[in-house]
Amino acid sequence: MAISPSRVFAALLPTAGDIYRDENEPGMGGHTVTVQRTQNSAREVQVTGSAEVSCPADRATVSVSFKNSKESVNDVTNSISRRVEYILQTLRQHHVKEEELTVTRHIYRADELYHMEALVMVVFSDFGQMERVCIVLLEKLDKSVCVSTPHFYHSEECLGLLRRSVCVAAVENARLKASEMSSMLGQTLGHPLLVREEEATERDGGEGRMGEGVHRPSISATSRVFVTFNLRHKDRTRKKI
């Protein structure tokens, strides 16, 4: 996953007690900065952070289809079964797991012949492995089978990781900004008191080319968080001698 440049906005907002305000503080880009002092002398800094993370598709399905026609059910069934077994053997030799493939067959009668169609559907997470398998099947079986172009998609595991990663990146951006602000104000950043994700969106991130006519799509996720940190005065953090 590639983390794209993100923007972080920050503001120190009062809730109660004494207030110090400097609306022209250098380095704040025109933002108003307010440090609050509550009744128990606690200080807080509140910031919002945002981030965007892009992730390419991590799965692809390829279908291998073929058909045959014979005068008897046994003949057409045996013919298709031999072809299916060869394809499955090729997949095993390339370390494709059983749970990553499905086989379907359909037989019908027309024009005094028995017709059978078969479809082998394979799910790949290793795209190099996928390319090697497709090359072997096309070279060995040629026009007797139809190998589809890959259909790429994002697995649920990939989407879950993407959503967590972009939220964590937004929180980290907020923490870095809050740390710079607290240092500028003569404070030390303390523990987070509140973390809230205020907005999360996902959109099509475009496509990357993998070869002639093959495109691998990506998804871009954005997150905006609101974080409150405790502030400590620098003098209080020094060890007493």
Short mmCIF file of N, CA, C and O in Angstrom, two decimals, residues 62-168:
data_model
loop_
_atom_site.label_atom_id
_atom_site.label_comp_id
_atom_site.label_asym_id
_atom_site.label_seq_id
_atom_site.Cartn_x
_atom_site.Cartn_y
_atom_site.Cartn_z
N VAL A 62 -9.59 -16.44 -12.92
CA VAL A 62 -9.42 -16.82 -14.33
C VAL A 62 -10.28 -18.06 -14.58
O VAL A 62 -10.24 -19.01 -13.79
N SER A 63 -11.03 -18.04 -15.65
CA SER A 63 -11.86 -19.20 -15.99
C SER A 63 -11.30 -19.90 -17.23
O SER A 63 -10.84 -19.26 -18.17
N VAL A 64 -11.34 -21.22 -17.19
CA VAL A 64 -10.92 -22.05 -18.32
C VAL A 64 -12.16 -22.84 -18.75
O VAL A 64 -12.66 -23.68 -17.99
N SER A 65 -12.66 -22.58 -19.95
CA SER A 65 -13.88 -23.24 -20.41
C SER A 65 -13.62 -24.05 -21.68
O SER A 65 -12.73 -23.70 -22.48
N PHE A 66 -14.37 -25.12 -21.86
CA PHE A 66 -14.23 -25.96 -23.04
C PHE A 66 -15.50 -26.81 -23.16
O PHE A 66 -16.27 -26.95 -22.21
N LYS A 67 -15.71 -27.41 -24.35
CA LYS A 67 -16.89 -28.23 -24.60
C LYS A 67 -16.59 -29.28 -25.65
O LYS A 67 -15.60 -29.20 -26.37
N ASN A 68 -17.48 -30.28 -25.71
CA ASN A 68 -17.31 -31.35 -26.69
C ASN A 68 -18.68 -31.98 -26.97
O ASN A 68 -19.61 -31.83 -26.17
N SER A 69 -18.78 -32.67 -28.09
CA SER A 69 -20.03 -33.31 -28.48
C SER A 69 -19.74 -34.74 -28.95
O SER A 69 -18.79 -34.98 -29.70
N LYS A 70 -20.57 -35.69 -28.47
CA LYS A 70 -20.41 -37.11 -28.85
C LYS A 70 -21.80 -37.73 -29.04
O LYS A 70 -22.83 -37.18 -28.62
N GLU A 71 -21.80 -38.94 -29.64
CA GLU A 71 -23.06 -39.63 -29.88
C GLU A 71 -23.59 -40.33 -28.63
O GLU A 71 -24.78 -40.66 -28.58
N SER A 72 -22.73 -40.55 -27.63
CA SER A 72 -23.18 -41.20 -26.40
C SER A 72 -22.77 -40.37 -25.18
O SER A 72 -21.80 -39.60 -25.22
N VAL A 73 -23.51 -40.58 -24.10
CA VAL A 73 -23.22 -39.86 -22.85
C VAL A 73 -21.85 -40.25 -22.31
O VAL A 73 -21.07 -39.40 -21.87
N ASN A 74 -21.53 -41.53 -22.34
CA ASN A 74 -20.25 -41.99 -21.81
C ASN A 74 -19.07 -41.38 -22.58
O ASN A 74 -18.06 -40.98 -21.98
N ASP A 75 -19.19 -41.32 -23.88
CA ASP A 75 -18.09 -40.79 -24.69
C ASP A 75 -17.84 -39.31 -24.38
O ASP A 75 -16.68 -38.88 -24.22
N VAL A 76 -18.89 -38.53 -24.34
CA VAL A 76 -18.69 -37.10 -24.09
C VAL A 76 -18.24 -36.85 -22.66
O VAL A 76 -17.41 -35.96 -22.40
N THR A 77 -18.75 -37.66 -21.73
CA THR A 77 -18.33 -37.50 -20.32
C THR A 77 -16.86 -37.85 -20.16
O THR A 77 -16.11 -37.14 -19.47
N ASN A 78 -16.43 -38.95 -20.78
CA ASN A 78 -15.02 -39.34 -20.67
C ASN A 78 -14.10 -38.31 -21.32
O ASN A 78 -13.01 -38.00 -20.80
N SER A 79 -14.52 -37.77 -22.44
CA SER A 79 -13.70 -36.78 -23.14
C SER A 79 -13.51 -35.52 -22.28
O SER A 79 -12.39 -35.02 -22.12
N ILE A 80 -14.61 -35.04 -21.70
CA ILE A 80 -14.53 -33.84 -20.86
C ILE A 80 -13.76 -34.13 -19.58
O ILE A 80 -12.96 -33.30 -19.12
N SER A 81 -13.96 -35.30 -19.01
CA SER A 81 -13.27 -35.65 -17.75
C SER A 81 -11.76 -35.69 -17.94
O SER A 81 -11.01 -35.26 -17.06
N ARG A 82 -11.30 -36.23 -19.06
CA ARG A 82 -9.85 -36.25 -19.33
C ARG A 82 -9.29 -34.83 -19.42
O ARG A 82 -8.21 -34.54 -18.90
N ARG A 83 -10.03 -33.96 -20.06
CA ARG A 83 -9.58 -32.57 -20.19
C ARG A 83 -9.57 -31.86 -18.82
O ARG A 83 -8.63 -31.14 -18.50
N VAL A 84 -10.60 -32.10 -18.03
CA VAL A 84 -10.64 -31.50 -16.68
C VAL A 84 -9.48 -31.99 -15.84
O VAL A 84 -8.82 -31.21 -15.14
N GLU A 85 -9.21 -33.29 -15.90
CA GLU A 85 -8.13 -33.85 -15.09
C GLU A 85 -6.77 -33.28 -15.49
O GLU A 85 -5.91 -33.02 -14.63
N TYR A 86 -6.56 -33.06 -16.78
CA TYR A 86 -5.30 -32.47 -17.23
C TYR A 86 -5.15 -31.05 -16.68
O TYR A 86 -4.06 -30.66 -16.22
N ILE A 87 -6.22 -30.29 -16.73
CA ILE A 87 -6.17 -28.91 -16.23
C ILE A 87 -5.91 -28.90 -14.72
O ILE A 87 -5.07 -28.13 -14.23
N LEU A 88 -6.61 -29.78 -13.99
CA LEU A 88 -6.40 -29.84 -12.53
C LEU A 88 -4.98 -30.27 -12.19
O LEU A 88 -4.38 -29.76 -11.24
N GLN A 89 -4.43 -31.20 -12.96
CA GLN A 89 -3.06 -31.63 -12.74
C GLN A 89 -2.07 -30.48 -12.97
O GLN A 89 -1.12 -30.30 -12.21
N THR A 90 -2.33 -29.70 -14.01
CA THR A 90 -1.47 -28.53 -14.29
C THR A 90 -1.54 -27.52 -13.15
O THR A 90 -0.50 -26.97 -12.73
N LEU A 91 -2.73 -27.32 -12.62
CA LEU A 91 -2.90 -26.38 -11.51
C LEU A 91 -2.17 -26.88 -10.26
O LEU A 91 -1.51 -26.09 -9.55
N ARG A 92 -2.26 -28.18 -9.98
CA ARG A 92 -1.56 -28.74 -8.81
C ARG A 92 -0.05 -28.60 -8.96
O ARG A 92 0.66 -28.33 -7.99
N GLN A 93 0.45 -28.83 -10.17
CA GLN A 93 1.89 -28.70 -10.40
C GLN A 93 2.38 -27.28 -10.16
O GLN A 93 3.56 -27.08 -9.87
N HIS A 94 1.48 -26.31 -10.30
CA HIS A 94 1.84 -24.91 -10.04
C HIS A 94 1.37 -24.46 -8.65
O HIS A 94 1.22 -23.26 -8.38
N HIS A 95 1.10 -25.45 -7.78
CA HIS A 95 0.82 -25.21 -6.36
C HIS A 95 -0.47 -24.41 -6.13
O HIS A 95 -0.56 -23.65 -5.16
N VAL A 96 -1.45 -24.61 -6.99
CA VAL A 96 -2.77 -24.02 -6.75
C VAL A 96 -3.51 -24.94 -5.78
O VAL A 96 -3.60 -26.16 -6.01
N LYS A 97 -4.06 -24.38 -4.71
CA LYS A 97 -4.73 -25.17 -3.69
C LYS A 97 -6.15 -25.54 -4.14
O LYS A 97 -6.78 -24.84 -4.93
N GLU A 98 -6.64 -26.66 -3.59
CA GLU A 98 -7.97 -27.15 -3.96
C GLU A 98 -9.06 -26.14 -3.65
O GLU A 98 -10.03 -26.00 -4.40
N GLU A 99 -8.92 -25.43 -2.52
CA GLU A 99 -9.95 -24.46 -2.14
C GLU A 99 -9.96 -23.22 -3.02
O GLU A 99 -10.85 -22.37 -2.91
N GLU A 100 -8.99 -23.09 -3.89
CA GLU A 100 -8.91 -21.92 -4.77
C GLU A 100 -9.49 -22.20 -6.16
O GLU A 100 -9.40 -21.34 -7.04
N LEU A 101 -10.09 -23.36 -6.35
CA LEU A 101 -10.66 -23.67 -7.67
C LEU A 101 -12.00 -24.38 -7.55
O LEU A 101 -12.29 -25.05 -6.55
N THR A 102 -12.83 -24.20 -8.57
CA THR A 102 -14.12 -24.87 -8.65
C THR A 102 -14.31 -25.40 -10.08
O THR A 102 -13.84 -24.78 -11.04
N VAL A 103 -15.00 -26.54 -10.19
CA VAL A 103 -15.26 -27.16 -11.49
C VAL A 103 -16.77 -27.36 -11.64
O VAL A 103 -17.42 -27.91 -10.74
N THR A 104 -17.31 -26.91 -12.74
CA THR A 104 -18.73 -27.13 -13.04
C THR A 104 -18.87 -27.77 -14.42
O THR A 104 -18.10 -27.47 -15.33
N ARG A 105 -19.86 -28.67 -14.55
CA ARG A 105 -20.13 -29.34 -15.82
C ARG A 105 -21.61 -29.22 -16.16
O ARG A 105 -22.46 -29.20 -15.26
N HIS A 106 -21.91 -29.18 -17.44
CA HIS A 106 -23.30 -29.12 -17.89
C HIS A 106 -23.44 -29.95 -19.16
O HIS A 106 -22.66 -29.80 -20.10
N ILE A 107 -24.43 -30.88 -19.16
CA ILE A 107 -24.64 -31.75 -20.32
C ILE A 107 -26.07 -31.58 -20.83
O ILE A 107 -27.01 -31.40 -20.05
N TYR A 108 -26.22 -31.63 -22.14
CA TYR A 108 -27.54 -31.54 -22.75
C TYR A 108 -27.51 -32.24 -24.11
O TYR A 108 -26.44 -32.53 -24.66
N ARG A 109 -28.70 -32.50 -24.65
CA ARG A 109 -28.79 -33.21 -25.92
C ARG A 109 -29.42 -32.30 -26.98
O ARG A 109 -30.42 -31.62 -26.72
N ALA A 110 -28.82 -32.29 -28.17
CA ALA A 110 -29.34 -31.49 -29.27
C ALA A 110 -28.81 -32.06 -30.58
O ALA A 110 -27.64 -32.48 -30.66
N ASP A 111 -29.68 -32.06 -31.59
CA ASP A 111 -29.28 -32.56 -32.93
C ASP A 111 -28.71 -33.97 -32.87
O ASP A 111 -27.68 -34.27 -33.49
N GLU A 112 -29.37 -34.83 -32.09
CA GLU A 112 -28.99 -36.23 -31.97
C GLU A 112 -27.61 -36.45 -31.37
O GLU A 112 -27.03 -37.53 -31.49
N LEU A 113 -27.07 -35.43 -30.73
CA LEU A 113 -25.76 -35.54 -30.08
C LEU A 113 -25.87 -35.11 -28.62
O LEU A 113 -26.74 -34.32 -28.23
N TYR A 114 -24.93 -35.63 -27.83
CA TYR A 114 -24.82 -35.20 -26.44
C TYR A 114 -23.70 -34.16 -26.34
O TYR A 114 -22.58 -34.42 -26.79
N HIS A 115 -24.03 -33.03 -25.77
CA HIS A 115 -23.07 -31.93 -25.65
C HIS A 115 -22.76 -31.71 -24.16
O HIS A 115 -23.67 -31.67 -23.34
N MET A 116 -21.51 -31.53 -23.86
CA MET A 116 -21.10 -31.23 -22.48
C MET A 116 -20.16 -30.03 -22.47
O MET A 116 -19.25 -29.94 -23.29
N GLU A 117 -20.44 -29.13 -21.54
CA GLU A 117 -19.59 -27.96 -21.33
C GLU A 117 -19.02 -28.02 -19.92
O GLU A 117 -19.70 -28.45 -18.98
N ALA A 118 -17.78 -27.58 -19.77
CA ALA A 118 -17.12 -27.58 -18.46
C ALA A 118 -16.44 -26.23 -18.23
O ALA A 118 -15.99 -25.58 -19.18
N LEU A 119 -16.40 -25.84 -16.97
CA LEU A 119 -15.77 -24.57 -16.59
C LEU A 119 -14.94 -24.78 -15.33
O LEU A 119 -15.44 -25.28 -14.32
N VAL A 120 -13.66 -24.42 -15.41
CA VAL A 120 -12.77 -24.46 -14.25
C VAL A 120 -12.46 -23.02 -13.86
O VAL A 120 -11.88 -22.27 -14.66
N MET A 121 -12.88 -22.64 -12.65
CA MET A 121 -12.67 -21.27 -12.17
C MET A 121 -11.57 -21.30 -11.10
O MET A 121 -11.64 -22.07 -10.14
N VAL A 122 -10.55 -20.44 -11.26
CA VAL A 122 -9.41 -20.43 -10.35
C VAL A 122 -9.24 -19.03 -9.76
O VAL A 122 -9.32 -18.03 -10.49
N VAL A 123 -9.00 -18.98 -8.46
CA VAL A 123 -8.73 -17.72 -7.77
C VAL A 123 -7.24 -17.64 -7.47
O VAL A 123 -6.66 -18.56 -6.87
N PHE A 124 -6.61 -16.55 -7.89
CA PHE A 124 -5.17 -16.36 -7.68
C PHE A 124 -4.91 -15.16 -6.77
O PHE A 124 -5.55 -14.12 -6.90
N SER A 125 -3.95 -15.34 -5.87
CA SER A 125 -3.42 -14.22 -5.10
C SER A 125 -1.98 -13.93 -5.50
O SER A 125 -1.45 -12.87 -5.20
N ASP A 126 -1.37 -14.88 -6.18
CA ASP A 126 -0.01 -14.73 -6.72
C ASP A 126 -0.16 -14.53 -8.23
O ASP A 126 -0.46 -15.47 -8.98
N PHE A 127 0.06 -13.30 -8.70
CA PHE A 127 -0.18 -13.00 -10.11
C PHE A 127 0.92 -13.55 -11.02
O PHE A 127 0.69 -13.77 -12.21
N GLY A 128 2.10 -13.77 -10.48
CA GLY A 128 3.14 -14.45 -11.25
C GLY A 128 2.75 -15.90 -11.51
O GLY A 128 2.95 -16.42 -12.61
N GLN A 129 2.22 -16.55 -10.48
CA GLN A 129 1.73 -17.91 -10.62
C GLN A 129 0.60 -17.97 -11.65
O GLN A 129 0.54 -18.88 -12.48
N MET A 130 -0.29 -16.99 -11.61
CA MET A 130 -1.40 -16.93 -12.56
C MET A 130 -0.89 -16.84 -14.00
O MET A 130 -1.39 -17.56 -14.88
N GLU A 131 0.09 -16.01 -14.23
CA GLU A 131 0.62 -15.86 -15.58
C GLU A 131 1.26 -17.15 -16.08
O GLU A 131 1.06 -17.55 -17.24
N ARG A 132 1.99 -17.85 -15.21
CA ARG A 132 2.65 -19.10 -15.61
C ARG A 132 1.62 -20.17 -15.95
O ARG A 132 1.78 -20.91 -16.93
N VAL A 133 0.55 -20.25 -15.16
CA VAL A 133 -0.49 -21.24 -15.41
C VAL A 133 -1.18 -20.97 -16.75
O VAL A 133 -1.41 -21.89 -17.55
N CYS A 134 -1.52 -19.73 -17.00
CA CYS A 134 -2.21 -19.38 -18.24
C CYS A 134 -1.35 -19.69 -19.47
O CYS A 134 -1.85 -20.18 -20.50
N ILE A 135 -0.06 -19.43 -19.37
CA ILE A 135 0.84 -19.70 -20.50
C ILE A 135 0.89 -21.19 -20.80
O ILE A 135 0.81 -21.63 -21.97
N VAL A 136 1.00 -22.02 -19.75
CA VAL A 136 1.06 -23.47 -19.95
C VAL A 136 -0.23 -23.99 -20.58
O VAL A 136 -0.20 -24.78 -21.53
N LEU A 137 -1.38 -23.54 -20.07
CA LEU A 137 -2.66 -24.02 -20.60
C LEU A 137 -2.85 -23.61 -22.05
O LEU A 137 -3.33 -24.39 -22.88
N LEU A 138 -2.46 -22.40 -22.39
CA LEU A 138 -2.61 -21.93 -23.77
C LEU A 138 -1.65 -22.66 -24.71
O LEU A 138 -2.00 -22.96 -25.87
N GLU A 139 -0.44 -22.95 -24.24
CA GLU A 139 0.53 -23.65 -25.08
C GLU A 139 0.14 -25.11 -25.30
O GLU A 139 0.25 -25.63 -26.41
N LYS A 140 -0.34 -25.78 -24.24
CA LYS A 140 -0.61 -27.21 -24.32
C LYS A 140 -1.98 -27.51 -24.93
O LYS A 140 -2.14 -28.50 -25.66
N LEU A 141 -2.97 -26.69 -24.63
CA LEU A 141 -4.33 -26.99 -25.07
C LEU A 141 -4.78 -26.15 -26.26
O LEU A 141 -5.78 -26.46 -26.89
N ASP A 142 -4.07 -25.05 -26.50
CA ASP A 142 -4.31 -24.22 -27.67
C ASP A 142 -5.79 -23.84 -27.80
O ASP A 142 -6.41 -23.39 -26.84
N LYS A 143 -6.39 -24.07 -28.97
CA LYS A 143 -7.76 -23.60 -29.23
C LYS A 143 -8.84 -24.52 -28.67
O LYS A 143 -10.03 -24.20 -28.77
N SER A 144 -8.44 -25.62 -28.06
CA SER A 144 -9.44 -26.52 -27.50
C SER A 144 -10.06 -25.98 -26.20
O SER A 144 -11.09 -26.48 -25.75
N VAL A 145 -9.41 -25.00 -25.61
CA VAL A 145 -9.96 -24.37 -24.40
C VAL A 145 -9.96 -22.85 -24.59
O VAL A 145 -9.24 -22.31 -25.43
N CYS A 146 -10.76 -22.19 -23.77
CA CYS A 146 -10.81 -20.73 -23.77
C CYS A 146 -10.38 -20.25 -22.38
O CYS A 146 -11.05 -20.53 -21.39
N VAL A 147 -9.26 -19.56 -22.33
CA VAL A 147 -8.75 -19.02 -21.06
C VAL A 147 -9.11 -17.54 -21.02
O VAL A 147 -8.69 -16.76 -21.87
N SER A 148 -9.87 -17.16 -20.01
CA SER A 148 -10.35 -15.78 -19.92
C SER A 148 -9.25 -14.83 -19.47
O SER A 148 -8.23 -15.26 -18.91
N THR A 149 -9.44 -13.55 -19.71
CA THR A 149 -8.55 -12.55 -19.12
C THR A 149 -8.84 -12.46 -17.63
O THR A 149 -9.97 -12.72 -17.19
N PRO A 150 -7.87 -12.12 -16.79
CA PRO A 150 -8.08 -12.07 -15.35
C PRO A 150 -9.11 -11.01 -14.95
O PRO A 150 -9.15 -9.92 -15.52
N HIS A 151 -9.92 -11.36 -13.97
CA HIS A 151 -10.84 -10.40 -13.36
C HIS A 151 -10.31 -10.09 -11.97
O HIS A 151 -10.30 -10.95 -11.08
N PHE A 152 -9.83 -8.86 -11.77
CA PHE A 152 -9.22 -8.48 -10.50
C PHE A 152 -10.25 -7.91 -9.54
O PHE A 152 -11.21 -7.25 -9.95
N TYR A 153 -10.01 -8.17 -8.25
CA TYR A 153 -10.90 -7.61 -7.22
C TYR A 153 -10.15 -7.56 -5.89
O TYR A 153 -9.06 -8.12 -5.74
N HIS A 154 -10.76 -6.86 -4.92
CA HIS A 154 -10.18 -6.74 -3.58
C HIS A 154 -10.86 -7.72 -2.63
O HIS A 154 -12.09 -7.76 -2.56
N SER A 155 -10.06 -8.49 -1.91
CA SER A 155 -10.61 -9.40 -0.92
C SER A 155 -11.06 -8.60 0.31
O SER A 155 -10.65 -7.46 0.51
N GLU A 156 -11.90 -9.22 1.14
CA GLU A 156 -12.36 -8.56 2.37
C GLU A 156 -11.18 -8.28 3.31
O GLU A 156 -11.16 -7.27 4.01
N GLU A 157 -10.21 -9.20 3.33
CA GLU A 157 -9.03 -8.98 4.17
C GLU A 157 -8.26 -7.75 3.72
O GLU A 157 -7.79 -6.95 4.54
N CYS A 158 -8.13 -7.59 2.41
CA CYS A 158 -7.41 -6.44 1.86
C CYS A 158 -8.14 -5.14 2.19
O CYS A 158 -7.52 -4.15 2.60
N LEU A 159 -9.46 -5.12 2.03
CA LEU A 159 -10.24 -3.91 2.32
C LEU A 159 -10.19 -3.57 3.80
O LEU A 159 -10.10 -2.40 4.18
N GLY A 160 -10.24 -4.59 4.67
CA GLY A 160 -10.15 -4.34 6.10
C GLY A 160 -8.81 -3.73 6.49
O GLY A 160 -8.75 -2.80 7.29
N LEU A 161 -7.73 -4.27 5.91
CA LEU A 161 -6.40 -3.73 6.19
C LEU A 161 -6.27 -2.30 5.68
O LEU A 161 -5.67 -1.44 6.33
N LEU A 162 -6.85 -2.03 4.51
CA LEU A 162 -6.81 -0.68 3.94
C LEU A 162 -7.50 0.32 4.86
O LEU A 162 -6.97 1.40 5.13
N ARG A 163 -8.68 -0.03 5.36
CA ARG A 163 -9.44 0.87 6.23
C ARG A 163 -8.71 1.13 7.54
O ARG A 163 -8.73 2.25 8.05
N ARG A 164 -8.09 0.10 8.09
CA ARG A 164 -7.34 0.30 9.34
C ARG A 164 -6.09 1.14 9.10
O ARG A 164 -5.74 2.00 9.91
N SER A 165 -5.41 0.88 8.00
CA SER A 165 -4.15 1.58 7.71
C SER A 165 -4.37 3.07 7.52
O SER A 165 -3.60 3.89 8.02
N VAL A 166 -5.43 3.45 6.79
CA VAL A 166 -5.65 4.87 6.53
C VAL A 166 -6.07 5.59 7.81
O VAL A 166 -5.69 6.74 8.03
N CYS A 167 -6.82 4.91 8.68
CA CYS A 167 -7.21 5.54 9.96
C CYS A 167 -5.98 5.73 10.85
O CYS A 167 -5.82 6.79 11.47
N VAL A 168 -5.13 4.72 10.91
CA VAL A 168 -3.91 4.83 11.72
C VAL A 168 -3.01 5.95 11.18
O VAL A 168 -2.41 6.71 11.95
#
